[in-house]
Coordinates of C-alpha atoms and ligand atoms in Angstrom, one line a residue:
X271 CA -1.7 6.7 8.6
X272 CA -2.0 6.2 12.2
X273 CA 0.7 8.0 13.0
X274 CA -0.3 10.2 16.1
X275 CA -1.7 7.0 17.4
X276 CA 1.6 4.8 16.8
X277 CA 3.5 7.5 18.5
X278 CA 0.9 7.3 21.6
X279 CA 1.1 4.1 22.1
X280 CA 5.0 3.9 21.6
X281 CA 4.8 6.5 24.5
X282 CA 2.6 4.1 26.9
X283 CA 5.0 1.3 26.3
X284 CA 8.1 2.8 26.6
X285 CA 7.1 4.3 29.9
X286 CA 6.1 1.0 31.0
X287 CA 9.4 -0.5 29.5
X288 CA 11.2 1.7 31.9
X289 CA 10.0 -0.3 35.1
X290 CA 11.7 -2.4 37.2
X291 CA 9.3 -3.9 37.8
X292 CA 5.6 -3.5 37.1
X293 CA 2.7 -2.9 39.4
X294 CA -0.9 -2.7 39.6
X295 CA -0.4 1.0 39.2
X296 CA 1.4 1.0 36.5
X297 CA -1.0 -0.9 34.5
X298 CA -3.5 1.4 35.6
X299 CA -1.8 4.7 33.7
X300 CA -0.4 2.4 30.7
X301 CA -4.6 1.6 29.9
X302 CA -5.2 5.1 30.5
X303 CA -2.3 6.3 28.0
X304 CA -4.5 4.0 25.9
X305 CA -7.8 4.6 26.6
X306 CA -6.8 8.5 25.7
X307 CA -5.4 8.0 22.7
X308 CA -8.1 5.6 20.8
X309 CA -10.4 8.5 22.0
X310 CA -8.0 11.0 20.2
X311 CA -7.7 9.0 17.5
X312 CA -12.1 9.2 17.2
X313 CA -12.4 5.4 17.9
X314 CA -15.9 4.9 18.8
X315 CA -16.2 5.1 22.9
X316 CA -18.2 1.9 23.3
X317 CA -15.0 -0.4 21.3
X318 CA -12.8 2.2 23.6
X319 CA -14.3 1.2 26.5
X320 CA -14.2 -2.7 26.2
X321 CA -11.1 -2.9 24.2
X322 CA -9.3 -0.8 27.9
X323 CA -11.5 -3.1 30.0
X324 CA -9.7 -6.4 28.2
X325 CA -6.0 -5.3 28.6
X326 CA -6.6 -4.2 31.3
X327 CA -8.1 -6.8 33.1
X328 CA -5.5 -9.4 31.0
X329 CA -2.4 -7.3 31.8
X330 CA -3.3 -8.1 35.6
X331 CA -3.7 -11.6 34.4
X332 CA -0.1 -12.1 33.2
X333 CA 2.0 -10.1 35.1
X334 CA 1.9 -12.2 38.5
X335 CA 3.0 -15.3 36.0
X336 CA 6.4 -13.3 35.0
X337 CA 9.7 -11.9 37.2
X338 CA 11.2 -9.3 35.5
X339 CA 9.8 -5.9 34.7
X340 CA 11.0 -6.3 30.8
X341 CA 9.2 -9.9 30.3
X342 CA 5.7 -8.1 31.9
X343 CA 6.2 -5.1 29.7
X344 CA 6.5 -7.6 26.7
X345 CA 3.7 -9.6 27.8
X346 CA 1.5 -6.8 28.5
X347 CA 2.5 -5.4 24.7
X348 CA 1.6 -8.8 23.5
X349 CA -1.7 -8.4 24.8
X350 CA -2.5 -5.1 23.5
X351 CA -1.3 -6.6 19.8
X352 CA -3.9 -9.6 20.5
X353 CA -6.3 -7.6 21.0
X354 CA -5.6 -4.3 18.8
X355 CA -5.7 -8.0 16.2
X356 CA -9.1 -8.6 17.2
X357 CA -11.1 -5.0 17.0
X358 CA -9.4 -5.1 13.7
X359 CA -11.8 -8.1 12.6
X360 CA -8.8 -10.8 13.8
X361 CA -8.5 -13.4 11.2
X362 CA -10.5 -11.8 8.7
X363 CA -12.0 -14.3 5.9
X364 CA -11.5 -13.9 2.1
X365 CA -14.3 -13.1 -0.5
X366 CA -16.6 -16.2 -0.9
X367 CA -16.5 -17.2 -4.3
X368 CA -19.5 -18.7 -6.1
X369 CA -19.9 -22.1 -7.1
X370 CA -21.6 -21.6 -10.2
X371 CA -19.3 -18.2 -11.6
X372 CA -19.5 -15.0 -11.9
X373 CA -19.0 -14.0 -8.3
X374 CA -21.1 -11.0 -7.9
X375 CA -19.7 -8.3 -5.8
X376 CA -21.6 -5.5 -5.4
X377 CA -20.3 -2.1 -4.1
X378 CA -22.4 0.1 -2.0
X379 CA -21.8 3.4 0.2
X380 CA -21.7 7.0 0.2
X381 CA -20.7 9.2 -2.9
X382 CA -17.2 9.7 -3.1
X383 CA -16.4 7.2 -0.8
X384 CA -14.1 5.8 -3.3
X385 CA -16.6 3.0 -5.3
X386 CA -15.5 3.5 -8.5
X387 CA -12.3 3.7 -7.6
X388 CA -12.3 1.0 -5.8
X389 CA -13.6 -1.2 -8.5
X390 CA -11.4 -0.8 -10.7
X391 CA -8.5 -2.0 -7.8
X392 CA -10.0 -4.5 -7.3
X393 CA -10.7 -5.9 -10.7
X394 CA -7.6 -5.2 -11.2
X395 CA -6.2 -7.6 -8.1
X396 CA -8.5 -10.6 -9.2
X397 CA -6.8 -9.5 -12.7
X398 CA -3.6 -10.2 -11.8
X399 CA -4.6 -13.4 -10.1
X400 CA -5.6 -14.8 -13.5
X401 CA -9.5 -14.1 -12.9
X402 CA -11.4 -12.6 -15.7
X403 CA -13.7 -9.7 -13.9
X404 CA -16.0 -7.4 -15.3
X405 CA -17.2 -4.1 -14.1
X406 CA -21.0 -3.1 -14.3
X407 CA -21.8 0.4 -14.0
X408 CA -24.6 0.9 -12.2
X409 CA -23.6 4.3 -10.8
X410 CA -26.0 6.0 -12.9
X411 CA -26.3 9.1 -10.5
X412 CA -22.8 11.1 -9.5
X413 CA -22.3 12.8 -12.8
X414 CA -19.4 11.5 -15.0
X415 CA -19.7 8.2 -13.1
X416 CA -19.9 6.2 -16.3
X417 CA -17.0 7.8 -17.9
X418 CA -15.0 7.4 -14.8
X419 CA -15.7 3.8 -14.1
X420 CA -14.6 3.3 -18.2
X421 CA -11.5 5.3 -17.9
X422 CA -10.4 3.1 -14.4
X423 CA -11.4 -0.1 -16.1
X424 CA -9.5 0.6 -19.2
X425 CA -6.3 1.5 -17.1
X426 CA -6.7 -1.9 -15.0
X427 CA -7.0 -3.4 -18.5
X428 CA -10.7 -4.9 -17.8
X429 CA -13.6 -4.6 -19.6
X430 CA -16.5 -2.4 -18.2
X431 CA -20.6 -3.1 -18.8
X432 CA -21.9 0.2 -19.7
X433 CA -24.8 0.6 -21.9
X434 CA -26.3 3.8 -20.3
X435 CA -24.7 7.2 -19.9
X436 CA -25.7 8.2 -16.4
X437 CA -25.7 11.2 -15.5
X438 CA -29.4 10.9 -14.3
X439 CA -30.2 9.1 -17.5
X440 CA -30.7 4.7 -17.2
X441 CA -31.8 2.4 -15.3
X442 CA -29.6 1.1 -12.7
X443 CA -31.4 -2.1 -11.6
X444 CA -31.7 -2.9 -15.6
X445 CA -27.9 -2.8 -16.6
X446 CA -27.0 -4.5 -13.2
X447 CA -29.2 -7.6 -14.3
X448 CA -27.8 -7.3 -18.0
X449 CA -24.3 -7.1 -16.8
X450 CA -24.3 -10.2 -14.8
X451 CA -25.8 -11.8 -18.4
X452 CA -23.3 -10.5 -20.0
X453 CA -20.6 -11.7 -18.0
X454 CA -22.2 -15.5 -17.9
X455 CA -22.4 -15.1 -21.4
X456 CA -19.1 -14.0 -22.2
X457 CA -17.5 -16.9 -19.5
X458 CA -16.2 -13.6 -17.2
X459 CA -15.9 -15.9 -13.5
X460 CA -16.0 -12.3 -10.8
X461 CA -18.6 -9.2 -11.7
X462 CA -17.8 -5.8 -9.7
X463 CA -21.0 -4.1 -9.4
X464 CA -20.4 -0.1 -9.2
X465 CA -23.9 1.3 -7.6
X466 CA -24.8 5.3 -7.1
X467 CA -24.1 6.9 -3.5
X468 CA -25.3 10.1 -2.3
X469 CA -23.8 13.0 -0.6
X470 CA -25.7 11.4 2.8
X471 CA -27.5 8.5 3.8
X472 CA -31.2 9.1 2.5
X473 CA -34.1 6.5 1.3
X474 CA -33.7 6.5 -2.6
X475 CA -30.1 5.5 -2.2
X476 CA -31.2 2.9 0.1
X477 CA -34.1 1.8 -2.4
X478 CA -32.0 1.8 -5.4
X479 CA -29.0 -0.4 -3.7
X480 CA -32.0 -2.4 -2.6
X481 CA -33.3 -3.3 -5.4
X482 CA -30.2 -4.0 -7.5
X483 CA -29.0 -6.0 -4.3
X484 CA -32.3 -8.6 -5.2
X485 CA -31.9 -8.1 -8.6
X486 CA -28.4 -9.7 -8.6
X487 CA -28.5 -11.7 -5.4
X488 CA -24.8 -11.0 -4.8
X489 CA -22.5 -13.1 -3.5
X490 CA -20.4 -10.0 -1.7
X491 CA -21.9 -7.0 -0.5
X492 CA -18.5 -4.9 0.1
X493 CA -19.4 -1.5 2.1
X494 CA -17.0 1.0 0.8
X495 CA -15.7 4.0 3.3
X496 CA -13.8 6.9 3.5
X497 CA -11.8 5.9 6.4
X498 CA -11.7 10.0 6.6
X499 CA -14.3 10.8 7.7
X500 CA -14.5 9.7 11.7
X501 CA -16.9 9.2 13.6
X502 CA -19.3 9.5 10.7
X503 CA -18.1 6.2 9.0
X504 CA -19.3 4.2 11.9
X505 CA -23.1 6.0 11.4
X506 CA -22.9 5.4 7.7
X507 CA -21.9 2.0 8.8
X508 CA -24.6 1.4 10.6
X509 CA -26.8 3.3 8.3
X510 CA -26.2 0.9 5.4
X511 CA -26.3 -2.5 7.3
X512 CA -29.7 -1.8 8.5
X513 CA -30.8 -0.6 4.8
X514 CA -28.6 -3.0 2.6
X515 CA -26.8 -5.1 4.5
X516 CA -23.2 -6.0 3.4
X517 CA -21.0 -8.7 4.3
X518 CA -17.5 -6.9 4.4
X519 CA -16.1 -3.3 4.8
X520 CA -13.5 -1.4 2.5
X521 CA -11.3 1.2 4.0
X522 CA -10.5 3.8 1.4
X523 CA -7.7 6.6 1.7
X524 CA -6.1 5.3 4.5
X525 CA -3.4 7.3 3.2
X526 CA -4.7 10.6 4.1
X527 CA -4.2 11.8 7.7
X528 CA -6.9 9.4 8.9
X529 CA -7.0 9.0 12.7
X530 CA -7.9 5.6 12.4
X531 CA -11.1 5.7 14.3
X532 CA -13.0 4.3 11.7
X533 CA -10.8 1.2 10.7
X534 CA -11.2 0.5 14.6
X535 CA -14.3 0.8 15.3
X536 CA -16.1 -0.4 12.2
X537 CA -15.2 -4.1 12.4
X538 CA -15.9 -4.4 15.9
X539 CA -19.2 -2.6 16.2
X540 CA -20.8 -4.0 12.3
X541 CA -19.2 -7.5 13.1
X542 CA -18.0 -7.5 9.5
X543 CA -14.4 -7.4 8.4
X544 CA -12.8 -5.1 6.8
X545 CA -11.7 -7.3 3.8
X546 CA -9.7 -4.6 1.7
X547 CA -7.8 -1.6 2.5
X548 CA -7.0 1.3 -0.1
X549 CA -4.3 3.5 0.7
X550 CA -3.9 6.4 -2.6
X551 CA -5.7 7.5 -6.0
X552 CA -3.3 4.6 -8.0
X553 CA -4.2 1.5 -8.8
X554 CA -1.5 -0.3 -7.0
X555 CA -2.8 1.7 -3.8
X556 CA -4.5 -1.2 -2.9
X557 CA -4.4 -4.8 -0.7
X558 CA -5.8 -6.9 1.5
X559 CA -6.7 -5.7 4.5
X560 CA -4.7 -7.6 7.5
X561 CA -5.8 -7.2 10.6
X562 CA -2.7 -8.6 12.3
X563 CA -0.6 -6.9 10.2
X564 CA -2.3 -3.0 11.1
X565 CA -1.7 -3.9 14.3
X566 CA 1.9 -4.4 14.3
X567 CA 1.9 -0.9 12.3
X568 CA 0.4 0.7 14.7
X569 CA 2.7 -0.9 17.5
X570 CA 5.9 0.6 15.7
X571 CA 6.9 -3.1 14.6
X572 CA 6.1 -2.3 10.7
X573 CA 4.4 -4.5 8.2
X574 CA 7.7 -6.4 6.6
X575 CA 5.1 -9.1 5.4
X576 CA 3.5 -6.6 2.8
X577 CA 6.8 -5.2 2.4
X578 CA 8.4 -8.4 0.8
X579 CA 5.3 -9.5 -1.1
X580 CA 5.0 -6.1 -2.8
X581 CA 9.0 -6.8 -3.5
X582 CA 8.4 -10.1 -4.3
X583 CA 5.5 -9.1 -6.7
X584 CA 7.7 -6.2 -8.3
X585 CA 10.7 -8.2 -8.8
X586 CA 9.5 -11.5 -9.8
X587 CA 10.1 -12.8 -12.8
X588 CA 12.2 -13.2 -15.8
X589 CA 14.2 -10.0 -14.9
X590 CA 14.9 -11.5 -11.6
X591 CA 16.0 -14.5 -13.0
X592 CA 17.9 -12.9 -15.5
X593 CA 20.0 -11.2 -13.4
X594 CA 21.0 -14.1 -10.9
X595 CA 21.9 -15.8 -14.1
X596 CA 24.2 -12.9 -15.1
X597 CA 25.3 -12.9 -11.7
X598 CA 25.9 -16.2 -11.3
X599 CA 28.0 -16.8 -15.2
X600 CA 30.1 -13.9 -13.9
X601 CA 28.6 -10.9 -16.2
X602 CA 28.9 -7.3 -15.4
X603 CA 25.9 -6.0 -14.1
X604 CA 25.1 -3.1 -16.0
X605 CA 23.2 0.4 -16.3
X606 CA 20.3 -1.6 -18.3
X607 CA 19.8 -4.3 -15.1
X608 CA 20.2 -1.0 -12.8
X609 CA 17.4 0.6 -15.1
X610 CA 14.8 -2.5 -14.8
X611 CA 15.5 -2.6 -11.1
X612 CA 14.6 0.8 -10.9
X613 CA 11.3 0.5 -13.2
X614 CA 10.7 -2.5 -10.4
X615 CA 11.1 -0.4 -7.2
X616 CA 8.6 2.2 -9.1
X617 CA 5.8 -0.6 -9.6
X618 CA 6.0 -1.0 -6.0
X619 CA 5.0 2.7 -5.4
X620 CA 5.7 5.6 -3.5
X621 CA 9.3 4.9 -1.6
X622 CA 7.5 7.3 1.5
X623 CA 4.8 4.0 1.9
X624 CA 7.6 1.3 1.5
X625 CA 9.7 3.1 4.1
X626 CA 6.5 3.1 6.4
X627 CA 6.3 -0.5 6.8
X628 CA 9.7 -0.6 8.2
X629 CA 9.6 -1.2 11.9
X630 CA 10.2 1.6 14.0
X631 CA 9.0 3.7 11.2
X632 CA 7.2 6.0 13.5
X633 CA 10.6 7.0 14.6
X634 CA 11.9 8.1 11.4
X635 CA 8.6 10.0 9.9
X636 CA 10.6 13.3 9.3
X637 CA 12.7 11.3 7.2
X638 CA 10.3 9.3 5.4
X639 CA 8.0 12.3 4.8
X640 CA 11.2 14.1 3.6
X641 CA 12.4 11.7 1.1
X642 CA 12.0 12.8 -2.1
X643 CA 10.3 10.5 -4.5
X644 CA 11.4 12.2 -7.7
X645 CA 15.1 11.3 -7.1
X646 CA 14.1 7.8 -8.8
X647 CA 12.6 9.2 -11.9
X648 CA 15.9 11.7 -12.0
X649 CA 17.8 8.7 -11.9
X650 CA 16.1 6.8 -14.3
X651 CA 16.1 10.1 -16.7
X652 CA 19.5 9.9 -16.6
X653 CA 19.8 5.9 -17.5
X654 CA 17.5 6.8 -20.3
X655 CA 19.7 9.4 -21.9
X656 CA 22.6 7.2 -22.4
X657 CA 22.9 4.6 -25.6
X658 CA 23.2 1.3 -25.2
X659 CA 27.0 1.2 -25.2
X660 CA 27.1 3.9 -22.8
X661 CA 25.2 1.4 -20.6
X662 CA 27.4 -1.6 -20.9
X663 CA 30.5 0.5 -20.7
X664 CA 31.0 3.0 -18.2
X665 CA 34.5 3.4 -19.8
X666 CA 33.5 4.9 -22.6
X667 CA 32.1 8.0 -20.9
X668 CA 34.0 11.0 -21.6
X669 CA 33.3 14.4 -20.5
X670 CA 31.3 15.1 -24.1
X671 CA 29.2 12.4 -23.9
X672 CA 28.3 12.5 -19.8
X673 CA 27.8 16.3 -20.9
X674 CA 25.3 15.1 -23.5
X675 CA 23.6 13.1 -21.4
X676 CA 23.2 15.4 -18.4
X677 CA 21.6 17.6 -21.4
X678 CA 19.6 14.6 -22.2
X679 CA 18.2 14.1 -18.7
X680 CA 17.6 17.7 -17.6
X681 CA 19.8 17.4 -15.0
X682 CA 23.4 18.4 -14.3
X683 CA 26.7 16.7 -15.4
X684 CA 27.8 16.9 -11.2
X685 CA 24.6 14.5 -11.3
X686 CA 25.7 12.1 -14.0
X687 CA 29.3 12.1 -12.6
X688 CA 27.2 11.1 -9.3
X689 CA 25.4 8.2 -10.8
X690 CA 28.7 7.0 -12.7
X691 CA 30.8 7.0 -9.5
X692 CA 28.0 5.4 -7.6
X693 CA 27.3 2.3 -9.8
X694 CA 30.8 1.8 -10.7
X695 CA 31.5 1.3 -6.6
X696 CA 28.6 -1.3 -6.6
X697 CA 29.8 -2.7 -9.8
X698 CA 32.9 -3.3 -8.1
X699 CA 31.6 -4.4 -4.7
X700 CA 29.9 -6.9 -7.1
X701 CA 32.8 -8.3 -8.6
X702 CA 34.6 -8.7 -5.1
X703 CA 31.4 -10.4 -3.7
X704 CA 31.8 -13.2 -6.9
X705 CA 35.0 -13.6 -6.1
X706 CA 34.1 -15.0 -2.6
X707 CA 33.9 -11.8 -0.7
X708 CA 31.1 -11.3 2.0
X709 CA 27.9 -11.8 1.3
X710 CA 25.7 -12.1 -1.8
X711 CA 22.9 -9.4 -2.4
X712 CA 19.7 -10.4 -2.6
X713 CA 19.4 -10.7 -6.5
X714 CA 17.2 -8.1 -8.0
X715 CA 17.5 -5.7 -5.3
X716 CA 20.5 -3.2 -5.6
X717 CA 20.7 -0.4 -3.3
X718 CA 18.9 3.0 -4.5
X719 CA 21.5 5.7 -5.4
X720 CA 21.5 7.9 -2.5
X721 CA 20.7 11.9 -3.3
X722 CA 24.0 12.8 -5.2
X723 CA 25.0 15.3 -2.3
X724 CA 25.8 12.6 0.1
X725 CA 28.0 11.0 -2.8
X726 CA 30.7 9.3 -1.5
X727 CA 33.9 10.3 -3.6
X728 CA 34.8 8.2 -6.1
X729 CA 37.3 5.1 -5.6
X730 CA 38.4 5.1 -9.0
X731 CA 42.3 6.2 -10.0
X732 CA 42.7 9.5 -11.2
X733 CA 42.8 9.4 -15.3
X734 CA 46.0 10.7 -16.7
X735 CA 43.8 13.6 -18.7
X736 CA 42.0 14.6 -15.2
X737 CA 38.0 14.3 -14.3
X738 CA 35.9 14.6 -17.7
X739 CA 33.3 16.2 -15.7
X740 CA 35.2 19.1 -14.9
X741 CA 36.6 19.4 -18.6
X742 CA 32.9 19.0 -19.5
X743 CA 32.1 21.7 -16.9
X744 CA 34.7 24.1 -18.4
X745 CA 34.0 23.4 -21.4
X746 CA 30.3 24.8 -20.9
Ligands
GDP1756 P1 -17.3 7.2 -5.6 O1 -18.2 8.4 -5.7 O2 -17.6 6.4 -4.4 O3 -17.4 6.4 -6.8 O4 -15.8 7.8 -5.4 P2 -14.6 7.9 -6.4 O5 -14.1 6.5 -6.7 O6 -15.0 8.8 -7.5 O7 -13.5 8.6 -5.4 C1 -13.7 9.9 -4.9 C2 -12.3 10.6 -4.9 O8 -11.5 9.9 -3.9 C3 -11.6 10.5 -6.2 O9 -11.0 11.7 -6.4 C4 -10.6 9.4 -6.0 O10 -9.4 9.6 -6.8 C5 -10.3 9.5 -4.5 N1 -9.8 8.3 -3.9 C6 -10.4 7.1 -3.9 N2 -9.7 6.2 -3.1 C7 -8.7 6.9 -2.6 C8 -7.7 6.5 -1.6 O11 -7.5 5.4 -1.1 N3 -6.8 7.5 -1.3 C9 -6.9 8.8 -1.8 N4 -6.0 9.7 -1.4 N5 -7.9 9.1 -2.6 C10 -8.8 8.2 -3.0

């Protein structure tokens, strides 16, 4: 996501890094770096042109007020993250909720934008948050709708509202109003409204979100968009808040190779703010959308804020707590705490995203795109096949059993030996840490084995009846 653009902009700054000292001139070619690549990016050329004309005319603001070349270049980046911040919607508000409960939210915009998708996330979020949502479907239209909206809702683990089958067949204006009953009868305090799209902006779809927008009288109208599509998210945009009207914008697949012209243009020229982002077909693919925080992606500085609350949210916790406590009384930690941490680091998805909020990312995208995601299930695989004493005890693995296991797991016994080595060192460095060495890990996050190639060898003494892996080897 906004990776050709990060890299563009890394490029203006670094050539404006390099200066002694920084001139008129130079401020001149850095806003044209920029200018070029928001166009290239298909950010729409009226928020081009005044976003260029505002750095521009700030950069010549600050740097008569600083000496050195690296202070201007860091004010002058500071600037651009103001006011990258600001297209981006700035401090973007929450959703209103109602007084009197359920908060209706209704979802509106093209077909395959993402709605149903969408509503199940963010039931799902307001879930987790202790809410008790709903999900109407009013999608009576895109064929299957209906069945999809029950099958996301049931994986979220919230109930949906759906007394017609769709496919052409309902009213959608009818189960809208009997949902929202529903819900009030049945004490449910948020209602996500799922409504029909069409392939492209036409009158019925207009009419129809019309009328189940005064049939409902929501208290959010979220525009949903495939942040995909270019410049023709900002005409849909435009499209739907002259018809409907909405009060915030969602971003969907903002994991595909968007160039982010639409999550920069759309807050700036609908004045609305883009209030949720959605980054993948999961239901965790989902959060808040922060301007500030997109910003500082796109600047190469990461996003370590959504980095530690999605750690903080995988790892919280009794198992968390657990562990310190084992920690702290002076237990082993064992192959079953490795296996919850892993389970943990899953929940947090894909380690390619994770590793994208680190700063200077941009700089490492071979690697991240490289890193192979099913090494944590291999590992886990290989957890799994052990017994529970095989877990506490690494002692008791001889070449039989680790040979059984590798079985077990589908993998081979090189790999188990791999994993054993591995977590015995951190066992180790562990112990040494508790007994006042260095510094403590942060509890509930162990390192990730690394592929079992790059393996260091193993510190342990050589056993008087050699490796068991290479008896287990030999012996087939
Ligand atoms: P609707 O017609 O607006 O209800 O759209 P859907 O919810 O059915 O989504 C259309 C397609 O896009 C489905 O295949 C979804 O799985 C997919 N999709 C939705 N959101 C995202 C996202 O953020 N990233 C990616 N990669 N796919 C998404």
């Amino acid at each position: 996501m906004f990776d050709t653009l990060s890299s563009k902009f890394a490029g203006a700054f670094s050539a404006l890094r390099s200066r002694g000292k920084i001139s008129e001139k130079d401020i001149d070619a850095t806003t044209a770096d920029i200018r070029l690549a928001l166009l290239e990016a298909d950010v729409a050329l009226d928020v081009v042109e005044s976003f260029t004309a505002r750095i521009h005319q700030k950069s010549l603001e600050v740097l008569p007020t600083l000496q050195s070349g690296t202070n201007q270049a860091q004010a002058i980046f500071d600037v651009v993250n103001q006011e990258l911040t600001q297209i981006l919607g700035g401090g973007a508000r929450r959703v209103r909720f109602a007084k009197n409960p359920p908060t209706v939210i209704m979802l509106a915009g093209l077909q395959g934008a993402g709605k149903t998708t969408l509503a199940a996330k963010l039931a799902k979020f307001y879930k987790d948050q202790g809410d008790t949502p709903i999900l109407v479907a009013s999608d009576l239209q895109r064929p299957n709708a209906v069945n999809q909206l029950q099958v996301v809702g049931e994986a979220a683990g919230v109930p949906v509202f759906a007394p017609e089958p769709g496919n052409g067949v309902g009213n959608p204006v009818k189960v809208a109003q009997d949902g929202i009953a529903f819900a009030k009868s049945k004490l449910h305090n948020i209602v996500i409204v799922d409504t029909a799209g069409r392939l492209g902006v036409d009158e019925e779809l207009m009419k129809e979100a019309i009328a189940i927008r005064d049939a409902v009288n929501p208290d959010e109208i979220l525009f949903v968009v495939d942040s995909m599509i270019g410049q023709d998210a900002v005409r849909t945009a435009k499209s739907f808040q002259d018809g409907v009207g909405f009060d915030g914008v969602v971003l969907t697949k903002l994991d595909g190779d968007a160039r982010g012209g639409a999550a920069l243009s759309i807050a700036a020229l609908t004045g609305r703010p883009i209030m949720f982002a959605s980054t993948g077909e999961k239901l965790v693919d989902f959060d808040i959308f922060y301007p500030e925080r997109m910003a500082s992606r796109i600047l190469g500085m990461g996003d370590v804020a959504t980095l530690a609350e999605q750690a903080k949210k995988a790892f919280d916790g009794e198992s968390s707590k657990k562990l310190e406590e084992k920690f702290i009384a002076g237990e082993d930690f064992t192959l079953d705490d490795f296996l919850e941490q892993l389970e943990a680091m899953s929940k947090m998805g894909s380690m390619g995203k994770l590793l994208g909020m680190l700063p200077g990312a941009g700089q490492m995208k071979k690697q991240i795109e490289n890193f192979d995601e099913s090494e944590i299930t291999r590992t886990k695989a290989i957890v799994q096949s052990m017994t529970p004493l095989e877990r506490r005890d690494l002692k008791v693995l001889n070449g039989s059993r680790r040979a059984r296991i590798a079985l077990g797991a589908g993998r081979k016994v090189s790999d188990v030996n791999a994993l054993v080595d591995k977590f015995s060192a951190a066992q180790k460095m562990m112990k040494q840490m508790r007994n006042g060495g260095g510094m403590a890990l942060p509890p509930g996050m162990p390192g990730l084995p690394p592929a079992p190639k790059k393996v260091a060898p193993p510190q342990k003494k050589k056993s008087k009846s050699g490796n068991p892996a290479k008896r287990a080897l030999e012996n087939g």
